[in-house]
Amino acid sequence: MKKQVFNPFLPLHECIPDGEPHVFGDRVYLFGSHDKEGGETFCMLDYTVYSAPVDDLSDWRCEGVIYRAEQDPDYPNRKYMYAPDVVRGNDGKYYLYYAMSGDYGVGGYHGPISVAVCDTPAGEYKYIGFVRHPDGSPMLDYVCFDPGVINDNGVIRIYYGTQYDFEEKPDFFENEGYITSEMNMFNKSREEILTMAARDSVMGPVMAVLEDDMLTVKEPSRHIIPYKTKGTDFEAHPFFEASSIRKINDTYYFIYSSMLNHELCYATSKYPDRDFRFGGTIVSNGDVGYNGRTQSERLNMTGTTHGSIENINGKWYVFYHRLTHKSDYSRQACAEEIKIEADGSIRQVEITSCGLNGAPLCARGSYPAVIACNITNGNMPHGSNKIFTDSFPNVNNNGDELFIAEISDNTFIGYKYFDYKDNEKLSITYKGDASGKLSISVSPGGNILASFDITPVDSWTKKTIAVPFTDGVAGLFLNYSGEGCFDMSEIEF
């Protein structure tokens, strides 16, 4: 019997964001960058891959470290490897594409795009060079960031780029110190970046074609969607970063993170390098946009997202990541099943706790509290390139202990979904100096079925109460009102 799987679907100490899922043979492999639990900046650890049989997405195993930052010649000038992608070449080998960066993203936009190779999807990759022009010089066209690669019936296409709307906020990077007369984060001239009348801005997503050597540019890079989006169907969801590409039948799907930063969007075209039209949002890590939810109503701390879609054993899924530890530096892999409609469209899906499970979770036994898909106090921040120090509920850890931390007045914690049958009791394990009530319902804003009295306790304490659950599929929603703060490590039916 297959075991259950929940979000996040990897071991709870593991932080693999920027996920690119690929089916090779009878397994699906998740390639991504590698954050540190409680990390101080982005992507601090070496590339580590997990895989699962295509017919059992509960059985993820660690394939180990496939590539180390120190293998890149630019190490330690730039110490961290950002979001990668892997593609199978025409020679049957597997090629890893990535860009290096320093602390807090400094240097991450300078290029080039590095390449490593391996005989197997998750073996030990070896550095072979960087994407280059035919004369051997590094390909530094546009901004070499977040590469996504596809073998399109023998044609190797690489997509990459980033974008910032200088028309809306022209002084941002100057105010942040990224653009000066001497240098800037993109390693381009100040005039090249700030001159909006430039015929071909360095900003925006682009595509190039590579030779079979997987290194040399065969067809130079060109924009695939307009950089200036005002008046286009991209205006409300312009490209920001996280290029990923899929081909479904005769249609190309370009998946990307928008400037809203918390959502994965998609665009489609019958051509790989032009005529892309905005399709919609696939998923938001705060459920923003789902059923009309606004950004101020986000159901989690939101922040960077990056991922893609993949067909696994006949079903389509979107892989994305969530934020923990009150920063963008400890992001965990999550996934949801999606549906590609007959017309090729993808409706936005809500984030859940059951994710890859294929069914609601069984309301039996214990679950880590941190599998909550919604954690909010009604005023959650949007993550940025920092660690927040103010108090709000968050997923955190102390050594091997993982818990929802800083639960305070008006905190809402949601789990979606459970299959209830003959359930009569619920337990929580908590500690803290809080004094108040934790109410229980099975729908947001629904009838309160029962309430825990939360009292101050210094060590992990299990409290159980009777709850008149009704048989059937529903959520589990906990609302705290009271004084002080507490942490919660476990729920049990």
GROMACS .gro file of C-alpha atoms in nm:
model
  493
    1MET     CA    1   0.000   0.000   0.000
    2LYS     CA    2   0.136   0.341  -0.093
    3LYS     CA    3   0.193   0.581   0.192
    4GLN     CA    4   0.051   0.930   0.203
    5VAL     CA    5   0.237   1.236   0.086
    6PHE     CA    6   0.174   1.596   0.188
    7ASN     CA    7   0.311   1.943   0.121
    8PRO     CA    8   0.597   2.009   0.149
    9PHE     CA    9   0.660   1.667  -0.005
   10LEU     CA   10   1.033   1.631   0.068
   11PRO     CA   11   1.177   1.571   0.417
   12LEU     CA   12   1.071   1.866   0.630
   13HIS     CA   13   1.428   1.980   0.697
   14GLU     CA   14   1.497   2.000   0.323
   15CYS     CA   15   1.475   2.324   0.126
   16ILE     CA   16   1.480   2.266  -0.251
   17PRO     CA   17   1.323   2.573  -0.419
   18ASP     CA   18   1.307   2.675  -0.786
   19GLY     CA   19   1.199   2.324  -0.879
   20GLU     CA   20   1.225   2.195  -1.236
   21PRO     CA   21   1.051   1.854  -1.248
   22HIS     CA   22   1.148   1.623  -1.533
   23VAL     CA   23   1.044   1.266  -1.611
   24PHE     CA   24   1.338   1.060  -1.735
   25GLY     CA   25   1.256   0.695  -1.782
   26ASP     CA   26   1.027   0.566  -1.508
   27ARG     CA   27   1.118   0.831  -1.248
   28VAL     CA   28   1.049   1.199  -1.198
   29TYR     CA   29   1.347   1.408  -1.086
   30LEU     CA   30   1.325   1.741  -0.906
   31PHE     CA   31   1.614   1.969  -0.999
   32GLY     CA   32   1.634   2.294  -0.804
   33SER     CA   33   1.858   2.526  -0.612
   34HIS     CA   34   1.931   2.438  -0.250
   35ASP     CA   35   1.851   2.665   0.041
   36LYS     CA   36   1.970   2.615   0.395
   37GLU     CA   37   1.717   2.563   0.673
   38GLY     CA   38   1.735   2.896   0.855
   39GLY     CA   39   1.969   3.027   0.584
   40GLU     CA   40   2.126   3.371   0.571
   41THR     CA   41   2.102   3.423   0.193
   42PHE     CA   42   1.973   3.249  -0.119
   43CYS     CA   43   2.089   2.906  -0.239
   44MET     CA   44   2.363   2.839   0.014
   45LEU     CA   45   2.400   2.464  -0.043
   46ASP     CA   46   2.512   2.239  -0.328
   47TYR     CA   47   2.267   2.094  -0.580
   48THR     CA   48   2.088   1.793  -0.434
   49VAL     CA   49   1.831   1.594  -0.630
   50TYR     CA   50   1.528   1.394  -0.518
   51SER     CA   51   1.337   1.151  -0.737
   52ALA     CA   52   1.028   0.930  -0.720
   53PRO     CA   53   0.873   0.652  -0.930
   54VAL     CA   54   0.622   0.801  -1.173
   55ASP     CA   55   0.357   0.566  -1.031
   56ASP     CA   56   0.420   0.649  -0.664
   57LEU     CA   57   0.470   1.018  -0.584
   58SER     CA   58   0.482   0.941  -0.212
   59ASP     CA   59   0.812   0.755  -0.246
   60TRP     CA   60   1.072   1.034  -0.283
   61ARG     CA   61   1.434   0.940  -0.230
   62CYS     CA   62   1.742   1.156  -0.204
   63GLU     CA   63   1.984   1.096  -0.493
   64GLY     CA   64   2.250   1.294  -0.310
   65VAL     CA   65   2.464   1.588  -0.415
   66ILE     CA   66   2.495   1.594  -0.795
   67TYR     CA   67   2.710   1.907  -0.829
   68ARG     CA   68   2.910   2.134  -0.599
   69ALA     CA   69   2.954   2.509  -0.628
   70GLU     CA   70   3.331   2.469  -0.593
   71GLN     CA   71   3.334   2.285  -0.928
   72ASP     CA   72   3.259   2.613  -1.108
   73PRO     CA   73   3.574   2.812  -1.201
   74ASP     CA   74   3.414   3.132  -1.069
   75TYR     CA   75   3.399   2.992  -0.716
   76PRO     CA   76   3.454   3.147  -0.460
   77ASN     CA   77   3.413   3.490  -0.623
   78ARG     CA   78   3.051   3.387  -0.655
   79LYS     CA   79   2.971   3.110  -0.409
   80TYR     CA   80   2.611   3.015  -0.475
   81MET     CA   81   2.439   2.832  -0.759
   82TYR     CA   82   2.098   2.969  -0.852
   83ALA     CA   83   1.796   2.802  -1.015
   84PRO     CA   84   1.915   2.531  -1.259
   85ASP     CA   85   1.759   2.322  -1.529
   86VAL     CA   86   1.855   1.987  -1.682
   87VAL     CA   87   1.794   1.862  -2.036
   88ARG     CA   88   1.886   1.545  -2.221
   89GLY     CA   89   2.111   1.620  -2.517
   90ASN     CA   90   2.100   1.456  -2.855
   91ASP     CA   91   2.393   1.241  -2.746
   92GLY     CA   92   2.185   1.089  -2.464
   93LYS     CA   93   2.377   1.266  -2.188
   94TYR     CA   94   2.224   1.506  -1.935
   95TYR     CA   95   2.324   1.871  -1.924
   96LEU     CA   96   2.290   2.101  -1.623
   97TYR     CA   97   2.256   2.478  -1.683
   98TYR     CA   98   2.289   2.733  -1.404
   99ALA     CA   99   2.412   3.079  -1.307
  100MET     CA  100   2.635   3.168  -1.011
  101SER     CA  101   2.578   3.446  -0.759
  102GLY     CA  102   2.711   3.600  -0.442
  103ASP     CA  103   2.540   3.701  -0.118
  104TYR     CA  104   2.187   3.839  -0.157
  105GLY     CA  105   2.197   3.806  -0.536
  106VAL     CA  106   2.497   4.033  -0.588
  107GLY     CA  107   2.677   3.923  -0.903
  108GLY     CA  108   2.397   3.688  -1.004
  109TYR     CA  109   2.307   3.890  -1.312
  110HIS     CA  110   2.654   3.911  -1.462
  111GLY     CA  111   2.659   3.574  -1.638
  112PRO     CA  112   2.772   3.361  -1.801
  113ILE     CA  113   2.548   3.055  -1.791
  114SER     CA  114   2.756   2.757  -1.681
  115VAL     CA  115   2.712   2.399  -1.805
  116ALA     CA  116   2.789   2.058  -1.653
  117VAL     CA  117   2.728   1.708  -1.793
  118CYS     CA  118   2.650   1.360  -1.664
  119ASP     CA  119   2.568   1.020  -1.814
  120THR     CA  120   2.264   0.981  -1.584
  121PRO     CA  121   2.000   1.227  -1.460
  122ALA     CA  122   2.118   1.230  -1.099
  123GLY     CA  123   2.480   1.119  -1.108
  124GLU     CA  124   2.791   1.327  -1.051
  125TYR     CA  125   2.792   1.614  -1.302
  126LYS     CA  126   3.120   1.750  -1.440
  127TYR     CA  127   3.179   2.111  -1.542
  128ILE     CA  128   3.238   2.147  -1.916
  129GLY     CA  129   3.222   2.522  -1.974
  130PHE     CA  130   2.983   2.809  -2.029
  131VAL     CA  131   2.735   2.909  -2.298
  132ARG     CA  132   2.950   3.089  -2.555
  133HIS     CA  133   2.954   3.260  -2.890
  134PRO     CA  134   3.108   3.076  -3.188
  135ASP     CA  135   3.433   3.267  -3.131
  136GLY     CA  136   3.458   3.113  -2.782
  137SER     CA  137   3.375   3.428  -2.588
  138PRO     CA  138   3.114   3.402  -2.308
  139MET     CA  139   2.757   3.463  -2.421
  140LEU     CA  140   2.653   3.763  -2.208
  141ASP     CA  141   2.367   3.890  -2.421
  142TYR     CA  142   2.080   4.041  -2.221
  143VAL     CA  143   2.083   3.921  -1.855
  144CYS     CA  144   2.199   3.560  -1.814
  145PHE     CA  145   1.975   3.454  -1.528
  146ASP     CA  146   1.748   3.157  -1.447
  147PRO     CA  147   1.809   2.936  -1.751
  148GLY     CA  148   1.542   2.693  -1.867
  149VAL     CA  149   1.624   2.446  -2.143
  150ILE     CA  150   1.433   2.216  -2.378
  151ASN     CA  151   1.529   1.957  -2.637
  152ASP     CA  152   1.269   2.043  -2.899
  153ASN     CA  153   1.281   1.742  -3.130
  154GLY     CA  154   1.658   1.771  -3.154
  155VAL     CA  155   1.678   2.152  -3.133
  156ILE     CA  156   1.833   2.272  -2.807
  157ARG     CA  157   1.665   2.593  -2.693
  158ILE     CA  158   1.768   2.792  -2.385
  159TYR     CA  159   1.541   3.054  -2.226
  160TYR     CA  160   1.660   3.304  -1.966
  161GLY     CA  161   1.644   3.665  -1.848
  162THR     CA  162   1.508   3.901  -1.588
  163GLN     CA  163   1.313   4.221  -1.597
  164TYR     CA  164   1.241   4.527  -1.391
  165ASP     CA  165   0.990   4.798  -1.474
  166PHE     CA  166   1.203   5.112  -1.469
  167GLU     CA  167   0.917   5.307  -1.621
  168GLU     CA  168   0.709   5.253  -1.307
  169LYS     CA  169   0.994   5.285  -1.052
  170PRO     CA  170   1.291   5.440  -1.233
  171ASP     CA  171   1.481   5.528  -0.916
  172PHE     CA  172   1.456   5.192  -0.739
  173PHE     CA  173   1.794   5.045  -0.820
  174GLU     CA  174   1.969   5.378  -0.776
  175ASN     CA  175   1.811   5.418  -0.432
  176GLU     CA  176   1.913   5.063  -0.343
  177GLY     CA  177   2.270   5.128  -0.454
  178TYR     CA  178   2.259   4.877  -0.740
  179ILE     CA  179   2.326   5.132  -1.013
  180THR     CA  180   2.614   5.377  -0.985
  181SER     CA  181   2.849   5.534  -1.235
  182GLU     CA  182   3.098   5.256  -1.159
  183MET     CA  183   2.886   4.939  -1.154
  184ASN     CA  184   2.541   4.792  -1.138
  185MET     CA  185   2.381   4.459  -1.061
  186PHE     CA  186   2.337   4.374  -1.429
  187ASN     CA  187   2.695   4.458  -1.530
  188LYS     CA  188   2.553   4.678  -1.804
  189SER     CA  189   2.600   5.047  -1.854
  190ARG     CA  190   2.372   5.282  -1.664
  191GLU     CA  191   2.246   5.428  -1.988
  192GLU     CA  192   2.179   5.084  -2.135
  193ILE     CA  193   1.949   4.997  -1.846
  194LEU     CA  194   1.776   5.326  -1.782
  195THR     CA  195   1.716   5.442  -2.136
  196MET     CA  196   1.366   5.325  -2.205
  197ALA     CA  197   1.387   5.434  -2.569
  198ALA     CA  198   1.649   5.167  -2.635
  199ARG     CA  199   1.546   4.960  -2.934
  200ASP     CA  200   1.633   4.632  -2.764
  201SER     CA  201   1.637   4.654  -2.385
  202VAL     CA  202   1.860   4.421  -2.184
  203MET     CA  203   1.550   4.340  -1.979
  204GLY     CA  204   1.297   4.066  -2.052
  205PRO     CA  205   1.284   3.694  -2.136
  206VAL     CA  206   1.486   3.574  -2.433
  207MET     CA  207   1.563   3.250  -2.618
  208ALA     CA  208   1.873   3.125  -2.797
  209VAL     CA  209   1.941   2.804  -2.991
  210LEU     CA  210   2.249   2.596  -2.905
  211GLU     CA  211   2.460   2.365  -3.115
  212ASP     CA  212   2.469   1.993  -3.036
  213ASP     CA  213   2.778   2.055  -2.822
  214MET     CA  214   2.529   2.214  -2.577
  215LEU     CA  215   2.760   2.515  -2.533
  216THR     CA  216   2.786   2.715  -2.854
  217VAL     CA  217   2.516   2.959  -2.963
  218LYS     CA  218   2.376   2.858  -3.300
  219GLU     CA  219   2.100   3.121  -3.320
  220PRO     CA  220   2.146   3.438  -3.109
  221SER     CA  221   1.910   3.540  -2.832
  222ARG     CA  222   1.591   3.731  -2.903
  223HIS     CA  223   1.298   3.850  -2.694
  224ILE     CA  224   1.006   3.609  -2.686
  225ILE     CA  225   0.754   3.854  -2.534
  226PRO     CA  226   0.758   4.235  -2.531
  227TYR     CA  227   0.971   4.403  -2.268
  228LYS     CA  228   0.726   4.694  -2.251
  229THR     CA  229   0.399   4.532  -2.148
  230LYS     CA  230   0.169   4.832  -2.111
  231GLY     CA  231  -0.129   4.782  -2.338
  232THR     CA  232  -0.054   4.410  -2.388
  233ASP     CA  233  -0.214   4.107  -2.225
  234PHE     CA  234   0.097   4.080  -2.002
  235GLU     CA  235   0.038   4.421  -1.842
  236ALA     CA  236  -0.110   4.293  -1.514
  237HIS     CA  237   0.135   4.001  -1.486
  238PRO     CA  238   0.462   4.104  -1.653
  239PHE     CA  239   0.761   3.872  -1.661
  240PHE     CA  240   1.009   3.906  -1.375
  241GLU     CA  241   1.226   3.592  -1.366
  242ALA     CA  242   1.218   3.207  -1.347
  243SER     CA  243   1.206   3.111  -1.716
  244SER     CA  244   1.082   2.757  -1.776
  245ILE     CA  245   0.962   2.598  -2.099
  246ARG     CA  246   0.743   2.301  -2.188
  247LYS     CA  247   0.598   2.182  -2.519
  248ILE     CA  248   0.257   2.019  -2.507
  249ASN     CA  249   0.149   1.876  -2.841
  250ASP     CA  250   0.217   2.163  -3.084
  251THR     CA  251   0.204   2.442  -2.825
  252TYR     CA  252   0.489   2.598  -2.627
  253TYR     CA  253   0.417   2.686  -2.263
  254PHE     CA  254   0.645   2.950  -2.114
  255ILE     CA  255   0.619   2.939  -1.733
  256TYR     CA  256   0.755   3.232  -1.534
  257SER     CA  257   0.739   3.430  -1.211
  258SER     CA  258   0.563   3.762  -1.259
  259MET     CA  259   0.659   4.096  -1.107
  260LEU     CA  260   0.396   4.029  -0.843
  261ASN     CA  261   0.659   3.777  -0.733
  262HIS     CA  262   0.428   3.531  -0.553
  263GLU     CA  263   0.277   3.366  -0.863
  264LEU     CA  264   0.373   3.133  -1.143
  265CYS     CA  265   0.216   3.241  -1.470
  266TYR     CA  266   0.217   3.094  -1.817
  267ALA     CA  267   0.210   3.213  -2.177
  268THR     CA  268   0.155   3.007  -2.491
  269SER     CA  269   0.254   3.017  -2.855
  270LYS     CA  270   0.268   2.792  -3.158
  271TYR     CA  271   0.625   2.921  -3.204
  272PRO     CA  272   0.921   2.881  -2.968
  273ASP     CA  273   1.055   3.235  -3.010
  274ARG     CA  274   0.763   3.471  -3.075
  275ASP     CA  275   0.391   3.542  -3.056
  276PHE     CA  276   0.348   3.433  -2.694
  277ARG     CA  277   0.017   3.535  -2.539
  278PHE     CA  278  -0.050   3.557  -2.167
  279GLY     CA  279  -0.245   3.258  -2.042
  280GLY     CA  280  -0.301   3.314  -1.672
  281THR     CA  281  -0.177   3.235  -1.323
  282ILE     CA  282  -0.117   2.869  -1.237
  283VAL     CA  283  -0.048   2.901  -0.863
  284SER     CA  284   0.030   3.167  -0.602
  285ASN     CA  285   0.208   3.080  -0.277
  286GLY     CA  286  -0.039   3.305  -0.096
  287ASP     CA  287  -0.346   3.196  -0.296
  288VAL     CA  288  -0.362   3.553  -0.426
  289GLY     CA  289  -0.595   3.566  -0.724
  290TYR     CA  290  -0.761   3.236  -0.640
  291ASN     CA  291  -1.137   3.299  -0.628
  292GLY     CA  292  -1.063   3.671  -0.643
  293ARG     CA  293  -0.837   3.688  -0.337
  294THR     CA  294  -0.646   4.017  -0.317
  295GLN     CA  295  -0.283   4.067  -0.220
  296SER     CA  296  -0.384   4.217   0.114
  297GLU     CA  297  -0.582   3.898   0.182
  298ARG     CA  298  -0.285   3.664   0.120
  299LEU     CA  299  -0.306   3.343   0.321
  300ASN     CA  300   0.068   3.313   0.385
  301MET     CA  301   0.378   3.522   0.388
  302THR     CA  302   0.440   3.553   0.015
  303GLY     CA  303   0.764   3.595  -0.173
  304THR     CA  304   0.973   3.461  -0.457
  305THR     CA  305   0.837   3.168  -0.649
  306HIS     CA  306   0.986   2.957  -0.924
  307GLY     CA  307   0.885   2.624  -1.069
  308SER     CA  308   0.723   2.450  -1.362
  309ILE     CA  309   0.471   2.194  -1.479
  310GLU     CA  310   0.520   1.829  -1.570
  311ASN     CA  311   0.312   1.536  -1.690
  312ILE     CA  312   0.368   1.244  -1.454
  313ASN     CA  313   0.199   0.914  -1.526
  314GLY     CA  314  -0.080   1.082  -1.721
  315LYS     CA  315  -0.150   1.368  -1.479
  316TRP     CA  316  -0.022   1.725  -1.487
  317TYR     CA  317   0.128   1.893  -1.181
  318VAL     CA  318   0.270   2.234  -1.096
  319PHE     CA  319   0.578   2.246  -0.873
  320TYR     CA  320   0.644   2.564  -0.674
  321HIS     CA  321   0.785   2.661  -0.335
  322ARG     CA  322   0.673   2.818  -0.010
  323LEU     CA  323   0.862   3.043   0.232
  324THR     CA  324   0.970   2.954   0.585
  325HIS     CA  325   1.179   3.113   0.860
  326LYS     CA  326   1.041   3.463   0.783
  327SER     CA  327   1.263   3.506   0.476
  328ASP     CA  328   1.321   3.412   0.112
  329TYR     CA  329   1.621   3.207   0.215
  330SER     CA  330   1.460   2.880   0.334
  331ARG     CA  331   1.211   2.778   0.067
  332GLN     CA  332   1.046   2.435   0.049
  333ALA     CA  333   0.919   2.238  -0.250
  334CYS     CA  334   0.542   2.194  -0.289
  335ALA     CA  335   0.323   2.068  -0.573
  336GLU     CA  336  -0.041   2.060  -0.682
  337GLU     CA  337  -0.229   1.867  -0.945
  338ILE     CA  338  -0.348   2.087  -1.233
  339LYS     CA  339  -0.569   2.033  -1.534
  340ILE     CA  340  -0.496   2.143  -1.888
  341GLU     CA  341  -0.832   2.214  -2.042
  342ALA     CA  342  -0.936   2.114  -2.395
  343ASP     CA  343  -0.858   2.467  -2.514
  344GLY     CA  344  -0.508   2.448  -2.362
  345SER     CA  345  -0.581   2.680  -2.070
  346ILE     CA  346  -0.480   2.615  -1.709
  347ARG     CA  347  -0.699   2.738  -1.426
  348GLN     CA  348  -0.532   2.865  -1.111
  349VAL     CA  349  -0.522   2.600  -0.839
  350GLU     CA  350  -0.532   2.659  -0.467
  351ILE     CA  351  -0.243   2.556  -0.248
  352THR     CA  352  -0.317   2.255  -0.029
  353SER     CA  353  -0.166   2.030   0.232
  354CYS     CA  354  -0.236   1.714   0.030
  355GLY     CA  355  -0.061   1.820  -0.293
  356LEU     CA  356   0.072   1.508  -0.467
  357ASN     CA  357  -0.136   1.268  -0.258
  358GLY     CA  358  -0.404   1.226  -0.521
  359ALA     CA  359  -0.672   1.234  -0.252
  360PRO     CA  360  -0.745   1.408   0.079
  361LEU     CA  361  -0.529   1.306   0.372
  362CYS     CA  362  -0.675   1.047   0.609
  363ALA     CA  363  -0.795   1.206   0.933
  364ARG     CA  364  -0.618   0.942   1.140
  365GLY     CA  365  -0.299   0.959   1.343
  366SER     CA  366  -0.057   1.248   1.378
  367TYR     CA  367   0.072   1.506   1.130
  368PRO     CA  368   0.343   1.770   1.161
  369ALA     CA  369   0.177   2.105   1.225
  370VAL     CA  370   0.399   2.263   0.959
  371ILE     CA  371   0.209   2.098   0.672
  372ALA     CA  372  -0.046   2.379   0.709
  373CYS     CA  373  -0.108   2.535   0.369
  374ASN     CA  374  -0.241   2.861   0.516
  375ILE     CA  375  -0.069   3.050   0.798
  376THR     CA  376  -0.172   3.411   0.848
  377ASN     CA  377  -0.249   3.677   1.106
  378GLY     CA  378  -0.443   3.879   0.851
  379ASN     CA  379  -0.148   4.109   0.785
  380MET     CA  380   0.128   3.891   0.644
  381PRO     CA  381   0.424   4.052   0.467
  382HIS     CA  382   0.552   3.996   0.117
  383GLY     CA  383   0.903   3.854   0.134
  384SER     CA  384   1.201   4.040   0.005
  385ASN     CA  385   1.575   3.996   0.010
  386LYS     CA  386   1.600   3.998   0.389
  387ILE     CA  387   1.505   3.818   0.709
  388PHE     CA  388   1.210   3.978   0.887
  389THR     CA  389   1.256   4.050   1.256
  390ASP     CA  390   0.903   4.156   1.349
  391SER     CA  391   0.671   3.895   1.495
  392PHE     CA  392   0.424   3.700   1.281
  393PRO     CA  393   0.334   3.329   1.251
  394ASN     CA  394   0.584   3.126   1.049
  395VAL     CA  395   0.733   2.783   0.991
  396ASN     CA  396   1.054   2.750   1.188
  397ASN     CA  397   1.283   2.502   1.359
  398ASN     CA  398   1.505   2.448   1.661
  399GLY     CA  399   1.747   2.173   1.567
  400ASP     CA  400   1.537   1.873   1.463
  401GLU     CA  401   1.219   2.027   1.603
  402LEU     CA  402   0.992   2.184   1.340
  403PHE     CA  403   0.691   2.391   1.433
  404ILE     CA  404   0.466   2.682   1.352
  405ALA     CA  405   0.618   2.964   1.557
  406GLU     CA  406   0.486   3.293   1.697
  407ILE     CA  407   0.116   3.207   1.689
  408SER     CA  408  -0.051   3.514   1.836
  409ASP     CA  409  -0.389   3.685   1.848
  410ASN     CA  410  -0.592   3.653   1.524
  411THR     CA  411  -0.371   3.379   1.376
  412PHE     CA  412  -0.546   3.153   1.125
  413ILE     CA  413  -0.396   2.812   1.039
  414GLY     CA  414  -0.550   2.600   0.763
  415TYR     CA  415  -0.509   2.242   0.640
  416LYS     CA  416  -0.669   2.128   0.311
  417TYR     CA  417  -0.800   1.860   0.298
  418PHE     CA  418  -0.884   1.568   0.527
  419ASP     CA  419  -1.120   1.274   0.481
  420TYR     CA  420  -1.309   1.249   0.810
  421LYS     CA  421  -1.462   0.922   0.923
  422ASP     CA  422  -1.569   0.844   1.281
  423ASN     CA  423  -1.345   1.123   1.414
  424GLU     CA  424  -1.428   1.232   1.766
  425LYS     CA  425  -1.113   1.391   1.907
  426LEU     CA  426  -0.831   1.625   1.808
  427SER     CA  427  -0.500   1.681   1.982
  428ILE     CA  428  -0.240   1.953   1.944
  429THR     CA  429   0.113   1.971   2.080
  430TYR     CA  430   0.224   2.321   2.176
  431LYS     CA  431   0.430   2.538   2.411
  432GLY     CA  432   0.456   2.909   2.488
  433ASP     CA  433   0.335   3.189   2.712
  434ALA     CA  434  -0.003   3.231   2.541
  435SER     CA  435  -0.335   3.252   2.719
  436GLY     CA  436  -0.652   3.231   2.510
  437LYS     CA  437  -0.859   3.002   2.290
  438LEU     CA  438  -0.783   2.804   1.974
  439SER     CA  439  -1.110   2.740   1.791
  440ILE     CA  440  -1.170   2.456   1.544
  441SER     CA  441  -1.377   2.458   1.225
  442VAL     CA  442  -1.377   2.264   0.899
  443SER     CA  443  -1.436   2.560   0.666
  444PRO     CA  444  -1.296   2.915   0.672
  445GLY     CA  445  -1.530   3.126   0.884
  446GLY     CA  446  -1.750   2.821   0.944
  447ASN     CA  447  -1.919   2.706   1.262
  448ILE     CA  448  -1.685   2.659   1.556
  449LEU     CA  449  -1.699   2.291   1.653
  450ALA     CA  450  -1.486   2.314   1.968
  451SER     CA  451  -1.209   2.521   2.130
  452PHE     CA  452  -0.883   2.446   2.306
  453ASP     CA  453  -0.804   2.650   2.615
  454ILE     CA  454  -0.446   2.766   2.557
  455THR     CA  455  -0.255   2.823   2.880
  456PRO     CA  456   0.115   2.898   2.936
  457VAL     CA  457   0.342   2.591   2.925
  458ASP     CA  458   0.724   2.582   2.916
  459SER     CA  459   0.771   2.250   2.732
  460TRP     CA  460   0.591   2.064   2.455
  461THR     CA  461   0.248   1.970   2.590
  462LYS     CA  462  -0.021   1.759   2.424
  463LYS     CA  463  -0.381   1.869   2.473
  464THR     CA  464  -0.684   1.670   2.351
  465ILE     CA  465  -1.049   1.769   2.319
  466ALA     CA  466  -1.366   1.614   2.180
  467VAL     CA  467  -1.472   1.753   1.842
  468PRO     CA  468  -1.800   1.660   1.665
  469PHE     CA  469  -1.652   1.612   1.317
  470THR     CA  470  -1.891   1.513   1.038
  471ASP     CA  471  -1.787   1.234   0.801
  472GLY     CA  472  -1.669   1.354   0.461
  473VAL     CA  473  -1.396   1.563   0.298
  474ALA     CA  474  -1.329   1.903   0.453
  475GLY     CA  475  -1.050   2.125   0.578
  476LEU     CA  476  -0.921   2.181   0.929
  477PHE     CA  477  -0.897   2.543   1.038
  478LEU     CA  478  -0.759   2.672   1.366
  479ASN     CA  479  -0.810   3.029   1.487
  480TYR     CA  480  -0.634   3.169   1.792
  481SER     CA  481  -0.756   3.464   1.997
  482GLY     CA  482  -0.585   3.572   2.316
  483GLU     CA  483  -0.268   3.710   2.471
  484GLY     CA  484   0.093   3.609   2.418
  485CYS     CA  485   0.244   3.368   2.165
  486PHE     CA  486   0.283   2.994   2.133
  487ASP     CA  487   0.440   2.739   1.897
  488MET     CA  488   0.266   2.427   1.765
  489SER     CA  489   0.448   2.112   1.651
  490GLU     CA  490   0.183   1.848   1.588
  491ILE     CA  491  -0.184   1.780   1.526
  492GLU     CA  492  -0.339   1.438   1.584
  493PHE     CA  493  -0.677   1.283   1.509
   0.00000   0.00000   0.00000
